[in-house]
């Protein structure tokens, strides 16, 4: 690990956010000098999901202004950078290409080393950006829950990851997105479903679950997940219920709780059996308040000796500060060696 102070430009274009950030720090401490995210949500909303070709075109238009803005806000120029970090995967290949080709060009033009960063590792580092390096003890269990991934990852030592569980079909965020689509609530689904669920909770002091959503694979004996059956269950329930439109907050609450229960129970089980010192949450679904509080409460009750870490809200969904952060510990390389890699690394 480097004690030397470094300034790093991060670039993230793996899905539908064009993002750039400048961070400064060393192996003990990091400061985010700028964090610019240009979201394409309003564009993809009308299609009910991300259209890869449209996303790539938007990234091409946005990337240079977003990098400019990040440097401006940090009061820096490209020549001040010690490294350029860019997401190389996993993600949408045409979206990733825009970030990677931009990073290569900037690395060549500014003569600054380039570092390829795994998107999932970036989500994990959202916790280090929030809590610092020294407070999170290893080994740790990380639950990464986003629109594309649901993974339980064991961090044995810095940079040593082992995936112990993964979704077999839909990701948790995807389940929220598909549920919202079924209930005609728009895209992305997570924020609107959680808002409706919150409303239901506020208006019903004694919440009783009556819809009996399944808790898929909750007692499966491994750490894998499956969420596509939950979406099918929602589809059949609303098909059979002529009044479903008037009960949307309740449907959202109960559907959301089924996802949360599975995620929380399996994470605690994994953390207990691997005897970790910390539990971390990461990814876009980590923005869900009910999920955050259920996980914290669950870990505190069942594993009182284990620390539980949740990222700052602004680092839960895709951003470039979380991509710049792991580059602090990686050697910068030649721009020619950067290539997009769509598969998961760990
Ligand atoms: O990490 P992220 O920004 O992008 C990916 O890497 O996929 O995650 C986006 C996902 C979407 O599926 C979105 O619906 C979900 O995170 N999400 C939420 C909430 N906010 C965003 N899911 C549940 N509750 C939320 N409040
Ligand atoms: Zn992500």
Short mmCIF file of C-alpha atoms and ligand atoms in Angstrom, two decimals:
data_model
loop_
_atom_site.label_atom_id
_atom_site.label_comp_id
_atom_site.label_asym_id
_atom_site.label_seq_id
_atom_site.Cartn_x
_atom_site.Cartn_y
_atom_site.Cartn_z
CA UNK A 1 0.00 0.00 0.00
CA UNK A 2 1.20 3.45 -0.82
CA UNK A 3 1.63 6.15 1.81
CA UNK A 4 2.45 8.60 -0.95
CA UNK A 5 -0.18 11.19 -1.77
CA UNK A 6 -1.84 10.59 -5.16
CA UNK A 7 -4.42 12.47 -7.20
CA UNK A 8 -6.61 10.23 -9.34
CA UNK A 9 -9.21 10.91 -12.02
CA UNK A 10 -11.96 8.25 -12.05
CA UNK A 11 -14.21 7.54 -15.05
CA UNK A 12 -17.35 5.37 -14.96
CA UNK A 13 -19.59 4.57 -17.95
CA UNK A 14 -20.61 0.94 -17.40
CA UNK A 15 -24.38 1.45 -17.61
CA UNK A 16 -26.47 4.63 -17.82
CA UNK A 17 -24.51 7.13 -15.72
CA UNK A 18 -21.64 9.11 -17.26
CA UNK A 19 -19.44 9.92 -14.27
CA UNK A 20 -16.05 11.44 -13.49
CA UNK A 21 -14.45 12.29 -10.15
CA UNK A 22 -11.16 13.46 -8.72
CA UNK A 23 -9.91 12.00 -5.46
CA UNK A 24 -6.76 12.70 -3.50
CA UNK A 25 -5.15 10.68 -0.74
CA UNK A 26 -3.04 7.73 0.25
CA UNK A 27 -3.52 4.28 1.74
CA UNK A 28 -4.85 5.74 5.00
CA UNK A 29 -7.06 8.58 3.95
CA UNK A 30 -8.99 9.68 0.85
CA UNK A 31 -10.70 12.94 0.00
CA UNK A 32 -13.20 13.36 -2.84
CA UNK A 33 -12.40 16.67 -4.56
CA UNK A 34 -15.15 16.37 -7.15
CA UNK A 35 -17.82 13.83 -8.02
CA UNK A 36 -19.83 14.53 -11.18
CA UNK A 37 -22.61 12.18 -12.33
CA UNK A 38 -24.65 12.83 -15.45
CA UNK A 39 -27.60 10.47 -15.31
CA UNK A 40 -29.47 9.27 -18.39
CA UNK A 41 -32.44 8.10 -16.33
CA UNK A 42 -34.85 10.58 -17.93
CA UNK A 43 -33.90 9.34 -21.40
CA UNK A 44 -34.29 5.62 -20.58
CA UNK A 45 -37.48 6.18 -18.57
CA UNK A 46 -39.60 6.33 -21.69
CA UNK A 47 -38.38 2.86 -22.76
CA UNK A 48 -38.90 1.34 -19.28
CA UNK A 49 -35.22 0.32 -19.03
CA UNK A 50 -31.72 0.99 -20.34
CA UNK A 51 -31.33 0.70 -24.13
CA UNK A 52 -27.61 -0.09 -24.65
CA UNK A 53 -27.26 1.69 -28.00
CA UNK A 54 -28.94 4.84 -26.66
CA UNK A 55 -26.78 4.72 -23.50
CA UNK A 56 -23.57 4.48 -25.54
CA UNK A 57 -24.51 7.45 -27.72
CA UNK A 58 -25.27 9.55 -24.64
CA UNK A 59 -21.94 8.57 -23.04
CA UNK A 60 -20.11 9.74 -26.16
CA UNK A 61 -21.84 13.13 -25.94
CA UNK A 62 -21.39 13.53 -22.19
CA UNK A 63 -18.00 12.11 -21.31
CA UNK A 64 -15.72 15.04 -22.18
CA UNK A 65 -17.96 17.72 -20.55
CA UNK A 66 -18.27 15.51 -17.44
CA UNK A 67 -14.48 14.98 -17.18
CA UNK A 68 -13.98 18.74 -17.69
CA UNK A 69 -16.48 19.53 -14.96
CA UNK A 70 -14.81 17.10 -12.53
CA UNK A 71 -11.38 18.65 -13.13
CA UNK A 72 -12.80 22.18 -12.88
CA UNK A 73 -14.59 21.48 -9.60
CA UNK A 74 -11.38 19.98 -8.19
CA UNK A 75 -9.41 23.04 -9.40
CA UNK A 76 -7.04 20.77 -11.35
CA UNK A 77 -5.89 19.99 -14.87
CA UNK A 78 -5.20 16.63 -16.45
CA UNK A 79 -1.48 17.11 -15.96
CA UNK A 80 -2.01 17.18 -12.16
CA UNK A 81 -3.27 13.58 -12.20
CA UNK A 82 -1.06 10.72 -11.00
CA UNK A 83 -3.40 8.11 -12.48
CA UNK A 84 -6.54 7.77 -14.59
CA UNK A 85 -8.85 5.01 -13.33
CA UNK A 86 -11.62 3.67 -15.54
CA UNK A 87 -14.27 0.95 -15.24
CA UNK A 88 -13.30 -1.88 -17.59
CA UNK A 89 -16.25 -4.17 -16.67
CA UNK A 90 -18.61 -5.77 -16.01
CA UNK A 91 -21.28 -3.73 -17.78
CA UNK A 92 -22.72 -2.91 -21.18
CA UNK A 93 -19.92 -3.32 -23.69
CA UNK A 94 -20.75 -0.28 -25.82
CA UNK A 95 -21.08 1.90 -22.72
CA UNK A 96 -17.83 0.59 -21.22
CA UNK A 97 -16.02 1.26 -24.49
CA UNK A 98 -16.71 4.98 -24.30
CA UNK A 99 -15.11 5.30 -20.86
CA UNK A 100 -12.18 3.05 -21.71
CA UNK A 101 -11.39 4.74 -25.03
CA UNK A 102 -11.64 8.16 -23.37
CA UNK A 103 -9.28 7.07 -20.57
CA UNK A 104 -6.81 5.73 -23.14
CA UNK A 105 -6.86 8.99 -25.09
CA UNK A 106 -6.40 11.11 -21.97
CA UNK A 107 -3.65 8.83 -20.67
CA UNK A 108 -1.81 9.16 -23.99
CA UNK A 109 -2.32 12.93 -24.27
CA UNK A 110 -1.49 13.80 -20.65
CA UNK A 111 1.18 11.11 -20.25
CA UNK A 112 -0.57 9.87 -17.11
CA UNK A 113 -0.65 6.12 -16.25
CA UNK A 114 -4.00 4.35 -16.66
CA UNK A 115 -5.61 1.77 -14.34
CA UNK A 116 -8.53 -0.54 -15.24
CA UNK A 117 -10.97 -1.04 -12.35
CA UNK A 118 -13.64 -3.70 -11.85
CA UNK A 119 -17.06 -2.12 -11.34
CA UNK A 120 -17.92 -4.45 -8.44
CA UNK A 121 -14.66 -3.62 -6.68
CA UNK A 122 -15.65 0.04 -7.12
CA UNK A 123 -18.98 -0.58 -5.36
CA UNK A 124 -17.09 -2.22 -2.47
CA UNK A 125 -14.81 0.83 -2.19
CA UNK A 126 -17.87 3.05 -1.71
CA UNK A 127 -17.59 1.84 1.89
CA UNK A 128 -13.95 2.88 2.18
CA UNK A 129 -14.81 6.32 0.78
CA UNK A 130 -17.46 6.64 3.47
CA UNK A 131 -15.76 5.06 6.50
CA UNK A 132 -12.01 5.28 5.73
CA UNK A 133 -9.65 2.32 5.52
CA UNK A 134 -8.73 1.75 9.12
CA UNK A 135 -12.22 1.32 10.53
CA UNK A 136 -13.24 -1.68 8.43
CA UNK A 137 -11.54 -4.78 9.74
CA UNK A 138 -10.89 -7.82 7.56
CA UNK A 139 -11.98 -10.46 6.83
CA UNK A 140 -15.24 -8.91 5.70
CA UNK A 141 -18.41 -10.10 3.98
CA UNK A 142 -19.78 -7.73 1.32
CA UNK A 143 -23.25 -7.91 -0.12
CA UNK A 144 -23.25 -6.18 -3.52
CA UNK A 145 -26.76 -5.53 -4.78
CA UNK A 146 -27.28 -3.52 -7.94
CA UNK A 147 -29.31 -3.52 -11.15
CA UNK A 148 -26.97 -6.09 -12.66
CA UNK A 149 -25.55 -8.03 -9.71
CA UNK A 150 -26.39 -9.73 -6.46
CA UNK A 151 -23.25 -11.16 -4.90
CA UNK A 152 -21.89 -12.16 -1.54
CA UNK A 153 -18.15 -11.57 -1.60
CA UNK A 154 -15.66 -12.55 1.08
CA UNK A 155 -12.73 -10.15 1.39
CA UNK A 156 -9.97 -12.19 2.98
CA UNK A 157 -7.24 -9.52 2.79
CA UNK A 158 -6.87 -6.23 0.86
CA UNK A 159 -7.56 -7.00 -2.80
CA UNK A 160 -8.29 -10.71 -2.16
CA UNK A 161 -11.88 -11.47 -3.06
CA UNK A 162 -13.86 -14.69 -3.20
CA UNK A 163 -17.44 -14.82 -4.46
CA UNK A 164 -19.40 -17.19 -2.23
CA UNK A 165 -22.89 -16.52 -3.55
CA UNK A 166 -24.48 -15.06 -6.64
CA UNK A 167 -27.94 -14.69 -8.15
CA UNK A 168 -29.02 -17.51 -10.43
CA UNK A 169 -31.37 -15.29 -12.42
CA UNK A 170 -32.48 -11.69 -11.78
CA UNK A 171 -30.42 -9.30 -9.66
CA UNK A 172 -32.09 -7.69 -6.64
CA UNK A 173 -32.21 -4.26 -8.33
CA UNK A 174 -33.59 -5.88 -11.46
CA UNK A 175 -36.39 -7.42 -9.34
CA UNK A 176 -37.29 -3.92 -8.11
CA UNK A 177 -37.16 -2.60 -11.69
CA UNK A 178 -39.34 -5.41 -13.07
CA UNK A 179 -41.86 -5.09 -10.22
CA UNK A 180 -42.18 -1.37 -10.93
CA UNK A 181 -42.71 -2.11 -14.62
CA UNK A 182 -45.48 -4.61 -13.81
CA UNK A 183 -47.18 -2.05 -11.59
CA UNK A 184 -46.65 0.70 -14.22
CA UNK A 185 -44.55 2.79 -11.84
CA UNK A 186 -41.73 3.71 -14.26
CA UNK A 187 -37.97 3.25 -14.32
CA UNK A 188 -35.78 2.82 -12.27
CA UNK A 189 -37.99 0.76 -9.99
CA UNK A 190 -36.01 0.78 -6.74
CA UNK A 191 -36.57 4.41 -5.71
CA UNK A 192 -40.30 4.41 -6.55
CA UNK A 193 -41.05 0.99 -5.00
CA UNK A 194 -39.20 1.97 -1.81
CA UNK A 195 -41.02 5.30 -1.68
CA UNK A 196 -44.42 3.59 -2.02
CA UNK A 197 -43.40 1.02 0.61
CA UNK A 198 -42.32 3.80 2.97
CA UNK A 199 -45.69 5.50 2.49
CA UNK A 200 -47.44 2.25 3.38
CA UNK A 201 -45.32 1.90 6.50
CA UNK A 202 -46.03 5.49 7.56
CA UNK A 203 -49.78 5.09 7.11
CA UNK A 204 -50.07 1.69 8.77
CA UNK A 205 -48.58 1.60 12.21
CA UNK A 206 -49.31 -2.11 12.63
CA UNK A 207 -48.13 -3.64 9.39
CA UNK A 208 -49.25 -7.22 8.86
CA UNK A 209 -48.04 -9.09 5.80
CA UNK A 210 -50.96 -10.82 4.13
CA UNK A 211 -49.92 -11.29 0.52
CA UNK A 212 -47.54 -14.18 1.25
CA UNK A 213 -44.74 -13.42 -1.15
CA UNK A 214 -42.19 -16.25 -1.22
CA UNK A 215 -38.68 -15.81 0.27
CA UNK A 216 -36.78 -17.57 -2.56
CA UNK A 217 -33.83 -19.76 -1.52
CA UNK A 218 -33.85 -18.36 2.02
CA UNK A 219 -33.03 -21.79 3.50
CA UNK A 220 -31.21 -23.17 0.48
CA UNK A 221 -28.09 -24.24 2.36
CA UNK A 222 -25.86 -22.18 0.06
CA UNK A 223 -25.38 -18.45 -0.48
CA UNK A 224 -26.97 -18.13 -3.92
CA UNK A 225 -30.06 -16.05 -4.66
CA UNK A 226 -32.98 -16.18 -7.08
CA UNK A 227 -35.43 -13.35 -7.60
CA UNK A 228 -37.23 -14.08 -10.86
CA UNK A 229 -39.91 -16.23 -9.15
CA UNK A 230 -40.76 -13.31 -6.88
CA UNK A 231 -41.56 -11.15 -9.89
CA UNK A 232 -43.74 -13.96 -11.33
CA UNK A 233 -45.51 -14.22 -7.99
CA UNK A 234 -46.26 -10.48 -8.12
CA UNK A 235 -47.55 -10.83 -11.68
CA UNK A 236 -50.01 -13.60 -10.71
CA UNK A 237 -51.15 -11.76 -7.59
CA UNK A 238 -52.01 -8.55 -9.42
CA UNK A 239 -53.64 -10.48 -12.28
CA UNK A 240 -55.99 -12.09 -9.77
CA UNK A 241 -56.66 -8.90 -7.84
CA UNK A 242 -59.06 -6.48 -9.58
CA UNK A 243 -58.26 -3.81 -6.95
CA UNK A 244 -54.47 -4.05 -7.18
CA UNK A 245 -54.10 -0.45 -8.38
CA UNK A 246 -55.57 0.86 -5.13
CA UNK A 247 -53.17 -1.33 -3.11
CA UNK A 248 -49.89 -0.41 -4.81
CA UNK A 249 -48.19 0.83 -1.59
CA UNK A 250 -49.00 -2.50 0.10
CA UNK A 251 -47.80 -4.55 -2.87
CA UNK A 252 -44.58 -2.50 -2.89
CA UNK A 253 -44.07 -2.94 0.84
CA UNK A 254 -44.59 -6.69 0.85
CA UNK A 255 -42.61 -7.31 -2.34
CA UNK A 256 -39.73 -5.18 -1.03
CA UNK A 257 -39.79 -6.95 2.34
CA UNK A 258 -39.50 -10.36 0.66
CA UNK A 259 -36.30 -9.22 -1.09
CA UNK A 260 -34.92 -7.61 2.07
CA UNK A 261 -35.60 -10.68 4.24
CA UNK A 262 -33.68 -12.96 1.87
CA UNK A 263 -30.75 -10.56 1.49
CA UNK A 264 -30.45 -9.86 5.22
CA UNK A 265 -30.82 -13.46 6.39
CA UNK A 266 -28.33 -14.87 3.89
CA UNK A 267 -25.77 -12.14 4.55
CA UNK A 268 -25.91 -12.71 8.30
CA UNK A 269 -25.64 -16.47 7.81
CA UNK A 270 -22.62 -16.06 5.53
CA UNK A 271 -20.95 -13.58 7.89
CA UNK A 272 -21.50 -15.96 10.84
CA UNK A 273 -20.20 -19.07 9.12
CA UNK A 274 -17.10 -17.36 7.72
CA UNK A 275 -16.45 -15.65 11.06
CA UNK A 276 -15.83 -12.22 9.52
CA UNK A 277 -15.09 -9.08 11.50
CA UNK A 278 -17.13 -6.76 9.27
CA UNK A 279 -20.20 -6.77 7.05
CA UNK A 280 -20.45 -4.25 4.22
CA UNK A 281 -23.29 -3.34 1.90
CA UNK A 282 -22.79 -1.92 -1.59
CA UNK A 283 -24.52 -1.20 -4.90
CA UNK A 284 -27.60 0.76 -5.94
CA UNK A 285 -30.08 -1.27 -3.82
CA UNK A 286 -28.05 -0.16 -0.77
CA UNK A 287 -29.85 3.19 -1.22
CA UNK A 288 -32.98 1.50 0.18
CA UNK A 289 -33.60 2.87 3.69
CA UNK A 290 -35.64 -0.07 4.99
CA UNK A 291 -32.98 -2.47 3.76
CA UNK A 292 -30.20 -0.42 5.36
CA UNK A 293 -31.93 -0.36 8.72
CA UNK A 294 -32.99 -4.04 8.63
CA UNK A 295 -29.43 -5.13 7.82
CA UNK A 296 -27.87 -2.98 10.55
CA UNK A 297 -30.42 -4.19 13.11
CA UNK A 298 -30.03 -7.81 12.02
CA UNK A 299 -26.23 -7.79 12.28
CA UNK A 300 -26.30 -5.94 15.62
CA UNK A 301 -28.75 -8.50 17.06
CA UNK A 302 -27.32 -11.71 15.64
CA UNK A 303 -23.61 -10.88 15.37
CA UNK A 304 -22.96 -8.20 17.99
CA UNK A 305 -19.18 -8.52 17.66
CA UNK A 306 -19.26 -7.79 13.92
CA UNK A 307 -19.02 -4.25 12.52
CA UNK A 308 -21.60 -3.25 9.93
CA UNK A 309 -20.82 -0.67 7.27
CA UNK A 310 -23.18 1.06 4.86
CA UNK A 311 -22.00 3.54 2.21
CA UNK A 312 -23.00 7.17 2.13
CA UNK A 313 -26.14 7.47 -0.05
CA UNK A 314 -24.33 9.33 -2.83
CA UNK A 315 -21.85 6.44 -3.27
CA UNK A 316 -24.47 3.66 -3.43
CA UNK A 317 -25.51 4.11 -7.07
CA UNK A 318 -22.96 4.35 -9.88
CA UNK A 319 -20.35 7.10 -9.50
CA UNK A 320 -16.70 7.60 -10.45
CA UNK A 321 -15.26 8.35 -6.98
CA UNK A 322 -15.76 4.67 -6.14
CA UNK A 323 -13.82 3.75 -9.32
CA UNK A 324 -10.93 6.09 -8.52
CA UNK A 325 -10.61 4.73 -4.95
CA UNK A 326 -9.31 1.19 -5.65
CA UNK A 327 -6.81 2.65 -8.15
CA UNK A 328 -5.00 4.14 -5.14
CA UNK A 329 -3.68 0.60 -4.54
CA UNK A 330 -3.04 -0.44 -8.13
CA UNK A 331 -0.01 0.18 -10.31
CA UNK A 332 -0.64 2.54 -13.20
CA UNK A 333 0.00 1.05 -16.65
CA UNK A 334 0.29 1.94 -20.26
CA UNK A 335 -2.85 3.15 -22.07
CA UNK A 336 -2.34 0.44 -24.69
CA UNK A 337 -2.99 -2.28 -22.12
CA UNK A 338 -6.50 -1.11 -21.18
CA UNK A 339 -9.26 -3.32 -22.55
CA UNK A 340 -12.94 -3.79 -21.76
CA UNK A 341 -13.76 -6.99 -19.91
CA UNK A 342 -17.45 -7.81 -19.65
CA UNK A 343 -17.25 -10.88 -17.41
CA UNK A 344 -17.06 -10.84 -13.64
CA UNK A 345 -13.53 -11.04 -12.30
CA UNK A 346 -14.32 -12.53 -8.91
O1 LIG B 1 -25.38 0.24 -8.72
P1 LIG B 1 -26.38 0.81 -9.65
O2 LIG B 1 -26.48 2.32 -9.76
O3 LIG B 1 -26.16 0.31 -11.11
C1 LIG B 1 -25.71 -0.96 -11.43
O4 LIG B 1 -24.49 -1.22 -11.31
O5 LIG B 1 -26.61 -1.77 -11.78
O6 LIG B 1 -27.79 0.18 -9.24
C2 LIG B 1 -28.98 0.52 -9.88
C3 LIG B 1 -30.08 -0.33 -9.28
C4 LIG B 1 -31.41 -0.25 -10.02
O7 LIG B 1 -31.92 -1.55 -10.26
C5 LIG B 1 -32.31 0.53 -9.07
O8 LIG B 1 -33.68 0.20 -9.18
C6 LIG B 1 -31.73 0.12 -7.72
O9 LIG B 1 -30.34 0.07 -7.92
N1 LIG B 1 -32.08 1.07 -6.65
C7 LIG B 1 -32.82 0.75 -5.58
C8 LIG B 1 -33.01 1.96 -4.85
N2 LIG B 1 -32.34 2.96 -5.50
C9 LIG B 1 -31.77 2.40 -6.60
N3 LIG B 1 -33.37 -0.41 -5.21
C10 LIG B 1 -34.11 -0.42 -4.08
N4 LIG B 1 -34.35 0.69 -3.33
C11 LIG B 1 -33.82 1.89 -3.68
N5 LIG B 1 -34.07 2.97 -2.92
ZN1 LIG B 2 -23.16 -0.34 -10.30
#
